Amino acid sequence: MARRVDPVQDRLRRAALEQAAYQAIFDYGFASVTLADIAARAGVSKGTLAYHFGSKEELLAAVMRRFVRTVTAATRRALRLAPTPGAKLRAYVDNQFYGVINTKRFYTVSLDLLSAAARDAALMNVQRGFVAANLSLDMELAALGQDAGSGLEARAWQLRALVDGLSVRFLSEEAPELERYRAICLAGLSALLWPHLDGSRAG
């Protein structure tokens, strides 16, 4: 008789494995990390990982889907709770640069995904989902800007380009100053959203 799988426990187990994989990919890099490394960090056998995910590539895809959903949902919730356009913008920035370690970890793993996706069609589909999730979120922010109905998607692209550019620079610094990056990001996004107000709308 086949063992019944508790769907709640199964989801919790997958979440724990994905968290362990996320940390292992950050520590070792996707190209170097092995299923044995991830299994050791998670305290399970390689067979357990294979049962849940099949391969290292499928595990990376699952990891990125989970953390993209988490970051996107948290940022969207923060935007909706903020009472003013300026507060929404600050909430957005705070969620893009959410602590030094968290920011380094997320963008390091994200760049690993992009690098691997350049040579793997299935991972590229995950990367495209990542881009689509970001665009949906960035469109909400872009809609706060002047002339919101004009060139909304182009403005969303510009907002994301600024965040991504700062994030890459953030990774290159040994000891980045979180508040400095937040301030620079806030000023840059304000200039894109409200170019005729000298950033005063963000105050």
N, CA and C atoms as an extended XYZ file, in Angstrom:
609
Properties=species:S:1:pos:R:3:atomname:S:1:resname:S:1:resid:I:1 pbc="F F F"
N         0.845       -1.194        0.000 N   MET     1
C         0.000        0.000        0.000 CA  MET     1
C         0.887        1.252        0.000 C   MET     1
N         0.621        2.144       -0.922 N   ALA     2
C         1.438        3.349       -1.034 CA  ALA     2
C         1.226        4.260        0.179 C   ALA     2
N         2.324        4.883        0.616 N   ARG     3
C         2.238        5.809        1.741 CA  ARG     3
C         1.559        7.096        1.300 C   ARG     3
N         0.598        7.515        2.103 N   ARG     4
C        -0.095        8.767        1.787 CA  ARG     4
C         0.816        9.947        2.109 C   ARG     4
N         0.797       10.927        1.219 N   VAL     5
C         1.611       12.123        1.412 CA  VAL     5
C         0.726       13.233        1.950 C   VAL     5
N         1.111       13.785        3.079 N   ASP     6
C         0.400       14.923        3.656 CA  ASP     6
C         0.782       16.162        2.848 C   ASP     6
N        -0.153       16.798        2.124 N   PRO     7
C         0.226       17.925        1.251 CA  PRO     7
C         0.794       19.114        2.018 C   PRO     7
N         0.312       19.332        3.231 N   VAL     8
C         0.838       20.450        4.026 CA  VAL     8
C         2.284       20.171        4.412 C   VAL     8
N         2.544       18.972        4.922 N   GLN     9
C         3.906       18.603        5.297 CA  GLN     9
C         4.829       18.595        4.089 C   GLN     9
N         4.295       18.166        2.953 N   ASP    10
C         5.096       18.140        1.732 CA  ASP    10
C         5.505       19.548        1.326 C   ASP    10
N         4.569       20.516        1.408 N   ARG    11
C         4.896       21.909        1.079 CA  ARG    11
C         5.937       22.473        2.042 C   ARG    11
N         5.777       22.140        3.329 N   LEU    12
C         6.737       22.627        4.320 CA  LEU    12
C         8.121       22.040        4.059 C   LEU    12
N         8.171       20.760        3.704 N   ARG    13
C         9.457       20.127        3.414 CA  ARG    13
C        10.103       20.774        2.187 C   ARG    13
N         9.325       20.989        1.137 N   ARG    14
C         9.869       21.630       -0.064 CA  ARG    14
C        10.383       23.028        0.262 C   ARG    14
N         9.640       23.769        1.069 N   ALA    15
C        10.063       25.120        1.426 CA  ALA    15
C        11.392       25.088        2.173 C   ALA    15
N        11.543       24.137        3.089 N   ALA    16
C        12.793       24.027        3.841 CA  ALA    16
C        13.958       23.650        2.925 C   ALA    16
N        13.700       22.759        1.975 N   LEU    17
C        14.742       22.363        1.029 CA  LEU    17
C        15.135       23.523        0.122 C   LEU    17
N        14.150       24.303       -0.310 N   GLU    18
C        14.434       25.456       -1.162 CA  GLU    18
C        15.229       26.515       -0.406 C   GLU    18
N        14.913       26.697        0.879 N   GLN    19
C        15.669       27.649        1.700 CA  GLN    19
C        17.119       27.196        1.835 C   GLN    19
N        17.318       25.914        2.078 N   ALA    20
C        18.679       25.384        2.187 CA  ALA    20
C        19.428       25.528        0.864 C   ALA    20
N        18.742       25.270       -0.244 N   ALA    21
C        19.363       25.392       -1.559 CA  ALA    21
C        19.740       26.843       -1.856 C   ALA    21
N        18.873       27.754       -1.499 N   TYR    22
C        19.117       29.185       -1.708 CA  TYR    22
C        20.415       29.600       -1.010 C   TYR    22
N        20.565       29.181        0.251 N   GLN    23
C        21.763       29.535        1.001 CA  GLN    23
C        22.994       28.853        0.410 C   GLN    23
N        22.857       27.587        0.001 N   ALA    24
C        23.995       26.859       -0.561 CA  ALA    24
C        24.444       27.462       -1.890 C   ALA    24
N        23.489       27.874       -2.723 N   ILE    25
C        23.837       28.511       -4.000 CA  ILE    25
C        24.565       29.826       -3.742 C   ILE    25
N        24.119       30.564       -2.739 N   PHE    26
C        24.789       31.813       -2.378 CA  PHE    26
C        26.219       31.540       -1.904 C   PHE    26
N        26.374       30.506       -1.090 N   ASP    27
C        27.691       30.215       -0.519 CA  ASP    27
C        28.679       29.692       -1.554 C   ASP    27
N        28.228       28.798       -2.434 N   TYR    28
C        29.136       28.101       -3.346 CA  TYR    28
C        29.062       28.591       -4.797 C   TYR    28
N        27.946       29.215       -5.173 N   GLY    29
C        27.708       29.541       -6.576 CA  GLY    29
C        27.019       28.385       -7.268 C   GLY    29
N        26.103       28.704       -8.189 N   PHE    30
C        25.325       27.644       -8.818 CA  PHE    30
C        26.210       26.686       -9.607 C   PHE    30
N        27.233       27.207      -10.270 N   ALA    31
C        28.089       26.346      -11.091 CA  ALA    31
C        28.847       25.334      -10.242 C   ALA    31
N        29.161       25.695       -9.004 N   SER    32
C        29.987       24.827       -8.156 CA  SER    32
C        29.181       23.976       -7.185 C   SER    32
N        28.028       24.447       -6.765 N   VAL    33
C        27.271       23.728       -5.739 CA  VAL    33
C        26.777       22.395       -6.293 C   VAL    33
N        26.737       21.395       -5.437 N   THR    34
C        26.249       20.074       -5.832 CA  THR    34
C        25.009       19.727       -5.029 C   THR    34
N        24.279       18.726       -5.514 N   LEU    35
C        23.132       18.261       -4.746 CA  LEU    35
C        23.583       17.734       -3.386 C   LEU    35
N        24.789       17.168       -3.328 N   ALA    36
C        25.315       16.685       -2.048 CA  ALA    36
C        25.527       17.851       -1.077 C   ALA    36
N        26.027       18.996       -1.579 N   ASP    37
C        26.194       20.185       -0.736 CA  ASP    37
C        24.848       20.628       -0.171 C   ASP    37
N        23.868       20.685       -1.051 N   ILE    38
C        22.539       21.166       -0.643 CA  ILE    38
C        21.897       20.182        0.328 C   ILE    38
N        22.031       18.889        0.035 N   ALA    39
C        21.461       17.871        0.915 CA  ALA    39
C        22.097       17.941        2.300 C   ALA    39
N        23.421       18.149        2.344 N   ALA    40
C        24.102       18.238        3.635 CA  ALA    40
C        23.606       19.440        4.425 C   ALA    40
N        23.426       20.570        3.747 N   ARG    41
C        22.936       21.760        4.447 CA  ARG    41
C        21.511       21.554        4.953 C   ARG    41
N        20.715       20.840        4.180 N   ALA    42
C        19.319       20.615        4.558 CA  ALA    42
C        19.153       19.458        5.546 C   ALA    42
N        20.213       18.649        5.714 N   GLY    43
C        20.120       17.506        6.606 CA  GLY    43
C        19.281       16.373        6.055 C   GLY    43
N        19.336       16.204        4.714 N   VAL    44
C        18.583       15.131        4.063 CA  VAL    44
C        19.512       14.391        3.113 C   VAL    44
N        19.009       13.346        2.504 N   SER    45
C        19.792       12.600        1.519 CA  SER    45
C        19.654       13.226        0.137 C   SER    45
N        20.603       12.919       -0.751 N   LYS    46
C        20.476       13.363       -2.140 CA  LYS    46
C        19.211       12.795       -2.765 C   LYS    46
N        18.842       11.596       -2.353 N   GLY    47
C        17.624       10.981       -2.879 CA  GLY    47
C        16.377       11.782       -2.562 C   GLY    47
N        16.359       12.407       -1.382 N   THR    48
C        15.212       13.248       -1.016 CA  THR    48
C        15.122       14.451       -1.945 C   THR    48
N        16.260       15.075       -2.229 N   LEU    49
C        16.259       16.205       -3.162 CA  LEU    49
C        15.812       15.759       -4.547 C   LEU    49
N        16.325       14.635       -5.000 N   ALA    50
C        15.957       14.130       -6.322 CA  ALA    50
C        14.463       13.823       -6.382 C   ALA    50
N        13.914       13.300       -5.291 N   TYR    51
C        12.483       12.984       -5.244 CA  TYR    51
C        11.642       14.244       -5.414 C   TYR    51
N        12.055       15.309       -4.740 N   HIS    52
C        11.255       16.534       -4.764 CA  HIS    52
C        11.506       17.384       -6.001 C   HIS    52
N        12.734       17.377       -6.543 N   PHE    53
C        13.078       18.339       -7.592 CA  PHE    53
C        13.648       17.716       -8.865 C   PHE    53
N        14.212       16.546       -8.782 N   GLY    54
C        14.713       15.892       -9.984 CA  GLY    54
C        16.148       16.223      -10.326 C   GLY    54
N        16.481       17.505      -10.436 N   SER    55
C        17.827       17.905      -10.837 CA  SER    55
C        18.194       19.230      -10.186 C   SER    55
N        19.482       19.565      -10.276 N   LYS    56
C        19.948       20.837       -9.720 CA  LYS    56
C        19.275       22.017      -10.438 C   LYS    56
N        19.105       21.898      -11.740 N   GLU    57
C        18.469       22.979      -12.514 CA  GLU    57
C        17.016       23.185      -12.082 C   GLU    57
N        16.301       22.087      -11.888 N   GLU    58
C        14.906       22.199      -11.453 CA  GLU    58
C        14.817       22.769      -10.038 C   GLU    58
N        15.793       22.425       -9.206 N   LEU    59
C        15.832       22.980       -7.852 CA  LEU    59
C        16.086       24.483       -7.898 C   LEU    59
N        17.037       24.924       -8.730 N   LEU    60
C        17.293       26.361       -8.865 CA  LEU    60
C        16.044       27.084       -9.346 C   LEU    60
N        15.349       26.505      -10.317 N   ALA    61
C        14.125       27.125      -10.814 CA  ALA    61
C        13.097       27.270       -9.693 C   ALA    61
N        12.944       26.228       -8.882 N   ALA    62
C        11.986       26.272       -7.773 CA  ALA    62
C        12.403       27.325       -6.741 C   ALA    62
N        13.699       27.389       -6.460 N   VAL    63
C        14.213       28.377       -5.502 CA  VAL    63
C        13.885       29.785       -5.970 C   VAL    63
N        14.170       30.084       -7.235 N   MET    64
C        13.946       31.439       -7.724 CA  MET    64
C        12.467       31.773       -7.798 C   MET    64
N        11.637       30.812       -8.189 N   ARG    65
C        10.203       31.090       -8.203 CA  ARG    65
C         9.705       31.445       -6.806 C   ARG    65
N        10.167       30.694       -5.811 N   ARG    66
C         9.721       30.954       -4.442 CA  ARG    66
C        10.151       32.338       -3.972 C   ARG    66
N        11.424       32.675       -4.169 N   PHE    67
C        11.916       33.931       -3.614 CA  PHE    67
C        11.474       35.144       -4.425 C   PHE    67
N        11.254       34.972       -5.701 N   VAL    68
C        10.676       36.068       -6.486 CA  VAL    68
C         9.252       36.341       -6.008 C   VAL    68
N         8.480       35.282       -5.786 N   ARG    69
C         7.121       35.468       -5.255 CA  ARG    69
C         7.149       36.167       -3.903 C   ARG    69
N         8.087       35.756       -3.054 N   THR    70
C         8.170       36.338       -1.714 CA  THR    70
C         8.490       37.826       -1.775 C   THR    70
N         9.522       38.179       -2.540 N   VAL    71
C         9.931       39.585       -2.635 CA  VAL    71
C         8.840       40.420       -3.303 C   VAL    71
N         8.254       39.899       -4.366 N   THR    72
C         7.217       40.640       -5.081 CA  THR    72
C         5.996       40.867       -4.183 C   THR    72
N         5.572       39.831       -3.481 N   ALA    73
C         4.397       39.959       -2.618 CA  ALA    73
C         4.654       40.939       -1.476 C   ALA    73
N         5.848       40.864       -0.877 N   ALA    74
C         6.167       41.767        0.223 CA  ALA    74
C         6.205       43.216       -0.251 C   ALA    74
N         6.788       43.443       -1.431 N   THR    75
C         6.874       44.810       -1.947 CA  THR    75
C         5.504       45.340       -2.327 C   THR    75
N         4.701       44.503       -2.974 N   ARG    76
C         3.360       44.939       -3.358 CA  ARG    76
C         2.514       45.263       -2.116 C   ARG    76
N         2.628       44.444       -1.094 N   ARG    77
C         1.884       44.695        0.146 CA  ARG    77
C         2.328       46.010        0.776 C   ARG    77
N         3.649       46.267        0.789 N   ALA    78
C         4.164       47.515        1.351 CA  ALA    78
C         3.659       48.721        0.563 C   ALA    78
N         3.609       48.602       -0.761 N   LEU    79
C         3.100       49.701       -1.582 CA  LEU    79
C         1.644       50.005       -1.253 C   LEU    79
N         0.853       48.961       -1.080 N   ARG    80
C        -0.576       49.168       -0.845 CA  ARG    80
C        -0.868       49.708        0.543 C   ARG    80
N         0.002       49.415        1.498 N   LEU    81
C        -0.208       49.904        2.858 CA  LEU    81
C         0.274       51.341        3.038 C   LEU    81
N         1.218       51.772        2.206 N   ALA    82
C         1.764       53.123        2.337 CA  ALA    82
C         0.700       54.156        1.934 C   ALA    82
N         0.539       55.233        2.711 N   PRO    83
C        -0.589       56.148        2.491 CA  PRO    83
C        -0.405       57.198        1.405 C   PRO    83
N         0.832       57.525        1.038 N   THR    84
C         1.080       58.602        0.072 CA  THR    84
C         2.041       58.114       -1.013 C   THR    84
N         2.085       58.816       -2.148 N   PRO    85
C         3.049       58.423       -3.193 CA  PRO    85
C         4.490       58.380       -2.690 C   PRO    85
N         4.872       59.368       -1.887 N   GLY    86
C         6.230       59.377       -1.361 CA  GLY    86
C         6.494       58.191       -0.448 C   GLY    86
N         5.515       57.856        0.376 N   ALA    87
C         5.668       56.705        1.275 CA  ALA    87
C         5.722       55.403        0.483 C   ALA    87
N         4.956       55.333       -0.595 N   LYS    88
C         4.990       54.140       -1.450 CA  LYS    88
C         6.371       53.978       -2.079 C   LYS    88
N         6.939       55.080       -2.506 N   LEU    89
C         8.257       55.020       -3.128 CA  LEU    89
C         9.311       54.562       -2.124 C   LEU    89
N         9.247       55.088       -0.903 N   ARG    90
C        10.208       54.665        0.126 CA  ARG    90
C        10.026       53.188        0.458 C   ARG    90
N         8.760       52.743        0.524 N   ALA    91
C         8.502       51.328        0.807 CA  ALA    91
C         9.081       50.449       -0.295 C   ALA    91
N         8.941       50.881       -1.529 N   TYR    92
C         9.495       50.139       -2.665 CA  TYR    92
C        11.009       50.027       -2.535 C   TYR    92
N        11.666       51.152       -2.269 N   VAL    93
C        13.126       51.166       -2.154 CA  VAL    93
C        13.584       50.280       -1.004 C   VAL    93
N        12.917       50.378        0.132 N   ASP    94
C        13.304       49.580        1.296 CA  ASP    94
C        13.210       48.087        0.999 C   ASP    94
N        12.253       47.695        0.159 N   ASN    95
C        12.089       46.281       -0.169 CA  ASN    95
C        13.067       45.821       -1.250 C   ASN    95
N        13.613       46.746       -2.020 N   GLN    96
C        14.648       46.373       -2.986 CA  GLN    96
C        16.011       46.229       -2.304 C   GLN    96
N        16.222       47.007       -1.257 N   PHE    97
C        17.464       46.940       -0.479 CA  PHE    97
C        17.091       46.603        0.957 C   PHE    97
N        16.781       45.308        1.153 N   TYR    98
C        16.209       44.847        2.411 CA  TYR    98
C        17.299       44.212        3.276 C   TYR    98
N        18.134       45.064        3.861 N   GLY    99
C        19.242       44.574        4.670 CA  GLY    99
C        20.439       44.216        3.803 C   GLY    99
N        21.630       44.378        4.339 N   VAL   100
C        22.852       44.147        3.559 CA  VAL   100
C        22.965       42.686        3.134 C   VAL   100
N        22.846       41.770        4.091 N   ILE   101
C        23.016       40.352        3.767 CA  ILE   101
C        21.899       39.864        2.851 C   ILE   101
N        20.660       40.230        3.157 N   ASN   102
C        19.536       39.794        2.316 CA  ASN   102
C        19.683       40.289        0.883 C   ASN   102
N        20.105       41.551        0.736 N   THR   103
C        20.255       42.120       -0.605 CA  THR   103
C        21.382       41.418       -1.362 C   THR   103
N        22.511       41.215       -0.705 N   LYS   104
C        23.628       40.526       -1.367 CA  LYS   104
C        23.218       39.107       -1.766 C   LYS   104
N        22.539       38.419       -0.858 N   ARG   105
C        22.164       37.035       -1.131 CA  ARG   105
C        21.201       36.962       -2.309 C   ARG   105
N        20.165       37.798       -2.284 N   PHE   106
C        19.145       37.723       -3.331 CA  PHE   106
C        19.729       38.057       -4.699 C   PHE   106
N        20.508       39.120       -4.808 N   TYR   107
C        21.014       39.505       -6.124 CA  TYR   107
C        22.143       38.591       -6.598 C   TYR   107
N        22.901       38.010       -5.675 N   THR   108
C        23.916       37.039       -6.075 CA  THR   108
C        23.261       35.819       -6.703 C   THR   108
N        22.243       35.287       -6.039 N   VAL   109
C        21.549       34.112       -6.566 CA  VAL   109
C        20.805       34.467       -7.854 C   VAL   109
N        20.236       35.664       -7.918 N   SER   110
C        19.527       36.095       -9.133 CA  SER   110
C        20.465       36.155      -10.332 C   SER   110
N        21.678       36.680      -10.123 N   LEU   111
C        22.643       36.743      -11.217 CA  LEU   111
C        23.124       35.356      -11.613 C   LEU   111
N        23.208       34.457      -10.629 N   ASP   112
C        23.537       33.069      -10.954 CA  ASP   112
C        22.468       32.467      -11.865 C   ASP   112
N        21.208       32.760      -11.559 N   LEU   113
C        20.121       32.271      -12.400 CA  LEU   113
C        20.255       32.810      -13.818 C   LEU   113
N        20.504       34.099      -13.943 N   LEU   114
C        20.618       34.712      -15.264 CA  LEU   114
C        21.758       34.086      -16.058 C   LEU   114
N        22.895       33.866      -15.392 N   SER   115
C        24.041       33.255      -16.061 CA  SER   115
C        23.716       31.838      -16.530 C   SER   115
N        23.101       31.045      -15.654 N   ALA   116
C        22.751       29.677      -16.022 CA  ALA   116
C        21.669       29.658      -17.099 C   ALA   116
N        20.741       30.606      -17.032 N   ALA   117
C        19.623       30.641      -17.977 CA  ALA   117
C        20.079       30.937      -19.401 C   ALA   117
N        21.215       31.618      -19.538 N   ALA   118
C        21.729       31.933      -20.877 CA  ALA   118
C        22.020       30.674      -21.677 C   ALA   118
N        22.175       29.529      -20.990 N   ARG   119
C        22.511       28.270      -21.658 CA  ARG   119
C        21.475       27.179      -21.406 C   ARG   119
N        20.338       27.551      -20.834 N   ASP   120
C        19.340       26.546      -20.480 CA  ASP   120
C        17.950       27.125      -20.723 C   ASP   120
N        17.222       26.553      -21.687 N   ALA   121
C        15.924       27.113      -22.084 CA  ALA   121
C        14.913       27.078      -20.944 C   ALA   121
N        14.921       26.001      -20.151 N   ALA   122
C        13.957       25.899      -19.054 CA  ALA   122
C        14.211       26.974      -17.999 C   ALA   122
N        15.492       27.197      -17.683 N   LEU   123
C        15.819       28.252      -16.723 CA  LEU   123
C        15.528       29.630      -17.298 C   LEU   123
N        15.675       29.783      -18.611 N   MET   124
C        15.341       31.070      -19.213 CA  MET   124
C        13.853       31.371      -19.066 C   MET   124
N        13.019       30.344      -19.102 N   ASN   125
C        11.594       30.560      -18.862 CA  ASN   125
C        11.349       31.063      -17.448 C   ASN   125
N        12.116       30.544      -16.482 N   VAL   126
C        12.011       31.042      -15.105 CA  VAL   126
C        12.472       32.497      -15.047 C   VAL   126
N        13.571       32.805      -15.733 N   GLN   127
C        14.073       34.176      -15.764 CA  GLN   127
C        13.037       35.118      -16.367 C   GLN   127
N        12.360       34.667      -17.416 N   ARG   128
C        11.323       35.510      -18.026 CA  ARG   128
C        10.168       35.726      -17.061 C   ARG   128
N         9.852       34.707      -16.262 N   GLY   129
C         8.824       34.880      -15.242 CA  GLY   129
C         9.240       35.902      -14.205 C   GLY   129
N        10.533       35.891      -13.853 N   PHE   130
C        11.108       36.864      -12.931 CA  PHE   130
C        10.945       38.278      -13.497 C   PHE   130
N        11.270       38.440      -14.771 N   VAL   131
C        11.146       39.752      -15.426 CA  VAL   131
C         9.684       40.200      -15.454 C   VAL   131
N         8.771       39.271      -15.755 N   ALA   132
C         7.352       39.609      -15.810 CA  ALA   132
C         6.829       40.024      -14.439 C   ALA   132
N         7.263       39.316      -13.387 N   ALA   133
C         6.828       39.668      -12.033 CA  ALA   133
C         7.335       41.051      -11.658 C   ALA   133
N         8.594       41.341      -11.993 N   ASN   134
C         9.143       42.663      -11.727 CA  ASN   134
C         8.394       43.742      -12.504 C   ASN   134
N         8.068       43.462      -13.762 N   LEU   135
C         7.387       44.460      -14.579 CA  LEU   135
C         6.014       44.783      -13.996 C   LEU   135
N         5.289       43.760      -13.581 N   SER   136
C         3.974       43.982      -12.981 CA  SER   136
C         4.083       44.895      -11.760 C   SER   136
N         5.075       44.637      -10.928 N   LEU   137
C         5.284       45.450       -9.739 CA  LEU   137
C         5.741       46.855      -10.104 C   LEU   137
N         6.691       46.944      -11.031 N   ASP   138
C         7.235       48.247      -11.411 CA  ASP   138
C         6.186       49.123      -12.096 C   ASP   138
N         5.235       48.492      -12.772 N   MET   139
C         4.153       49.267      -13.393 CA  MET   139
C         3.304       49.966      -12.330 C   MET   139
N         3.113       49.305      -11.189 N   GLU   140
C         2.367       49.936      -10.094 CA  GLU   140
C         3.090       51.196       -9.630 C   GLU   140
N         4.405       51.098       -9.522 N   LEU   141
C         5.167       52.258       -9.093 CA  LEU   141
C         5.180       53.331      -10.175 C   LEU   141
N         5.360       52.920      -11.425 N   ALA   142
C         5.413       53.883      -12.525 CA  ALA   142
C         4.119       54.676      -12.632 C   ALA   142
N         3.006       54.062      -12.249 N   ALA   143
C         1.714       54.734      -12.330 CA  ALA   143
C         1.593       55.906      -11.360 C   ALA   143
N         2.519       55.998      -10.396 N   LEU   144
C         2.507       57.130       -9.464 CA  LEU   144
C         3.073       58.390      -10.097 C   LEU   144
N         3.754       58.233      -11.230 N   GLY   145
C         4.482       59.350      -11.811 CA  GLY   145
C         3.610       60.335      -12.558 C   GLY   145
N         4.220       61.449      -12.923 N   GLN   146
C         3.545       62.437      -13.749 CA  GLN   146
C         3.244       61.834      -15.116 C   GLN   146
N         2.130       62.246      -15.710 N   ASP   147
C         1.732       61.729      -17.023 CA  ASP   147
C         1.726       60.200      -17.004 C   ASP   147
N         1.085       59.636      -15.959 N   ALA   148
C         1.145       58.194      -15.734 CA  ALA   148
C         0.621       57.390      -16.915 C   ALA   148
N        -0.294       57.970      -17.683 N   GLY   149
C        -0.848       57.214      -18.802 CA  GLY   149
C         0.044       57.184      -20.024 C   GLY   149
N         1.114       57.954      -20.014 N   SER   150
C         1.975       58.073      -21.185 CA  SER   150
C         3.298       57.355      -20.946 C   SER   150
N         3.593       56.349      -21.768 N   GLY   151
C         4.863       55.652      -21.670 CA  GLY   151
C         5.060       54.924      -20.354 C   GLY   151
N         3.970       54.358      -19.813 N   LEU   152
C         4.031       53.735      -18.497 CA  LEU   152
C         5.013       52.571      -18.470 C   LEU   152
N         4.954       51.704      -19.465 N   GLU   153
C         5.840       50.541      -19.457 CA  GLU   153
C         7.294       50.952      -19.613 C   GLU   153
N         7.568       51.936      -20.457 N   ALA   154
C         8.946       52.408      -20.622 CA  ALA   154
C         9.479       52.968      -19.311 C   ALA   154
N         8.626       53.691      -18.583 N   ARG   155
C         9.059       54.228      -17.292 CA  ARG   155
C         9.335       53.087      -16.308 C   ARG   155
N         8.496       52.058      -16.337 N   ALA   156
C         8.724       50.903      -15.465 CA  ALA   156
C        10.067       50.256      -15.769 C   ALA   156
N        10.405       50.135      -17.045 N   TRP   157
C        11.717       49.585      -17.435 CA  TRP   157
C        12.845       50.446      -16.869 C   TRP   157
N        12.675       51.762      -16.941 N   GLN   158
C        13.709       52.667      -16.450 CA  GLN   158
C        13.885       52.528      -14.932 C   GLN   158
N        12.770       52.399      -14.228 N   LEU   159
C        12.838       52.220      -12.781 CA  LEU   159
C        13.612       50.951      -12.436 C   LEU   159
N        13.299       49.856      -13.131 N   ARG   160
C        13.978       48.583      -12.873 CA  ARG   160
C        15.458       48.659      -13.236 C   ARG   160
N        15.769       49.351      -14.323 N   ALA   161
C        17.173       49.479      -14.729 CA  ALA   161
C        17.984       50.185      -13.641 C   ALA   161
N        17.399       51.205      -13.020 N   LEU   162
C        18.092       51.916      -11.948 CA  LEU   162
C        18.322       50.995      -10.751 C   LEU   162
N        17.286       50.268      -10.350 N   VAL   163
C        17.410       49.347       -9.210 CA  VAL   163
C        18.453       48.265       -9.509 C   VAL   163
N        18.365       47.663      -10.689 N   ASP   164
C        19.293       46.583      -11.033 CA  ASP   164
C        20.737       47.088      -11.107 C   ASP   164
N        20.911       48.277      -11.676 N   GLY   165
C        22.256       48.837      -11.769 CA  GLY   165
C        22.861       49.083      -10.396 C   GLY   165
N        22.077       49.637       -9.491 N   LEU   166
C        22.570       49.869       -8.138 CA  LEU   166
C        22.837       48.550       -7.413 C   LEU   166
N        22.017       47.555       -7.694 N   SER   167
C        22.186       46.254       -7.043 CA  SER   167
C        23.500       45.590       -7.450 C   SER   167
N        23.851       45.691       -8.729 N   VAL   168
C        25.131       45.131       -9.192 CA  VAL   168
C        26.287       45.866       -8.524 C   VAL   168
N        26.182       47.174       -8.433 N   ARG   169
C        27.233       47.947       -7.748 CA  ARG   169
C        27.298       47.554       -6.272 C   ARG   169
N        26.140       47.354       -5.660 N   PHE   170
C        26.050       46.932       -4.266 CA  PHE   170
C        26.860       45.653       -4.049 C   PHE   170
N        26.719       44.699       -4.969 N   LEU   171
C        27.431       43.424       -4.853 CA  LEU   171
C        28.941       43.592       -4.943 C   LEU   171
N        29.381       44.617       -5.663 N   SER   172
C        30.817       44.787       -5.894 CA  SER   172
C        31.529       45.400       -4.696 C   SER   172
N        30.781       45.946       -3.745 N   GLU   173
C        31.405       46.584       -2.591 CA  GLU   173
C        31.583       45.591       -1.458 C   GLU   173
N        32.727       45.682       -0.787 N   GLU   174
C        32.980       44.782        0.336 CA  GLU   174
C        32.050       45.078        1.510 C   GLU   174
N        31.813       46.372        1.762 N   ALA   175
C        30.954       46.758        2.887 CA  ALA   175
C        30.025       47.889        2.434 C   ALA   175
N        29.021       47.582        1.628 N   PRO   176
C        28.131       48.628        1.136 CA  PRO   176
C        27.311       49.258        2.264 C   PRO   176
N        27.085       50.550        2.147 N   GLU   177
C        26.286       51.271        3.136 CA  GLU   177
C        24.821       51.233        2.677 C   GLU   177
N        24.026       50.480        3.392 N   LEU   178
C        22.642       50.266        2.985 CA  LEU   178
C        21.885       51.578        2.828 C   LEU   178
N        21.990       52.462        3.796 N   GLU   179
C        21.226       53.712        3.746 CA  GLU   179
C        21.672       54.613        2.601 C   GLU   179
N        22.944       54.547        2.259 N   ARG   180
C        23.419       55.338        1.118 CA  ARG   180
C        22.768       54.844       -0.168 C   ARG   180
N        22.716       53.522       -0.335 N   TYR   181
C        22.094       52.977       -1.537 CA  TYR   181
C        20.603       53.286       -1.574 C   TYR   181
N        19.960       53.200       -0.440 N   ARG   182
C        18.536       53.538       -0.395 CA  ARG   182
C        18.311       54.991       -0.780 C   ARG   182
N        19.150       55.884       -0.270 N   ALA   183
C        18.995       57.309       -0.557 CA  ALA   183
C        19.232       57.601       -2.038 C   ALA   183
N        20.273       56.990       -2.610 N   ILE   184
C        20.563       57.209       -4.027 CA  ILE   184
C        19.443       56.648       -4.890 C   ILE   184
N        18.963       55.458       -4.533 N   CYS   185
C        17.866       54.843       -5.281 CA  CYS   185
C        16.606       55.692       -5.187 C   CYS   185
N        16.307       56.177       -3.996 N   LEU   186
C        15.121       57.013       -3.798 CA  LEU   186
C        15.196       58.285       -4.634 C   LEU   186
N        16.357       58.927       -4.642 N   ALA   187
C        16.521       60.156       -5.422 CA  ALA   187
C        16.384       59.883       -6.917 C   ALA   187
N        16.968       58.787       -7.383 N   GLY   188
C        16.901       58.459       -8.798 CA  GLY   188
C        15.488       58.115       -9.245 C   GLY   188
N        14.791       57.304       -8.443 N   LEU   189
C        13.419       56.949       -8.800 CA  LEU   189
C        12.507       58.164       -8.750 C   LEU   189
N        12.717       59.038       -7.770 N   SER   190
C        11.925       60.272       -7.677 CA  SER   190
C        12.099       61.126       -8.922 C   SER   190
N        13.338       61.210       -9.407 N   ALA   191
C        13.608       62.007      -10.604 CA  ALA   191
C        12.909       61.424      -11.825 C   ALA   191
N        12.799       60.106      -11.889 N   LEU   192
C        12.105       59.476      -13.011 CA  LEU   192
C        10.592       59.659      -12.914 C   LEU   192
N        10.076       59.592      -11.697 N   LEU   193
C         8.616       59.683      -11.518 CA  LEU   193
C         8.114       61.117      -11.573 C   LEU   193
N         8.865       62.026      -10.960 N   TRP   194
C         8.408       63.411      -10.847 CA  TRP   194
C         9.526       64.360      -11.277 C   TRP   194
N         9.863       64.361      -12.563 N   PRO   195
C        11.047       65.096      -13.025 CA  PRO   195
C        10.949       66.605      -12.838 C   PRO   195
N         9.754       67.135      -12.715 N   HIS   196
C         9.611       68.597      -12.610 CA  HIS   196
C         9.473       69.069      -11.168 C   HIS   196
N         9.583       68.120      -10.218 N   LEU   197
C         9.389       68.492       -8.821 CA  LEU   197
C        10.672       68.396       -8.007 C   LEU   197
N        11.797       68.136       -8.684 N   ASP   198
C        13.099       68.038       -7.998 CA  ASP   198
C        13.075       67.040       -6.852 C   ASP   198
N        12.297       65.965       -7.026 N   GLY   199
C        12.261       64.923       -6.009 CA  GLY   199
C        11.461       65.258       -4.785 C   GLY   199
N        10.812       66.456       -4.743 N   SER   200
C        10.124       66.863       -3.517 CA  SER   200
C         8.908       66.002       -3.204 C   SER   200
N         8.344       65.324       -4.198 N   ARG   201
C         7.180       64.487       -3.974 CA  ARG   201
C         7.524       63.334       -3.031 C   ARG   201
N         8.812       62.929       -3.001 N   ALA   202
C         9.225       61.812       -2.161 CA  ALA   202
C         9.405       62.200       -0.704 C   ALA   202
N         9.260       63.472       -0.392 N   GLY   203
C         9.465       63.895        0.971 CA  GLY   203
C         8.302       63.611        1.878 C   GLY   203
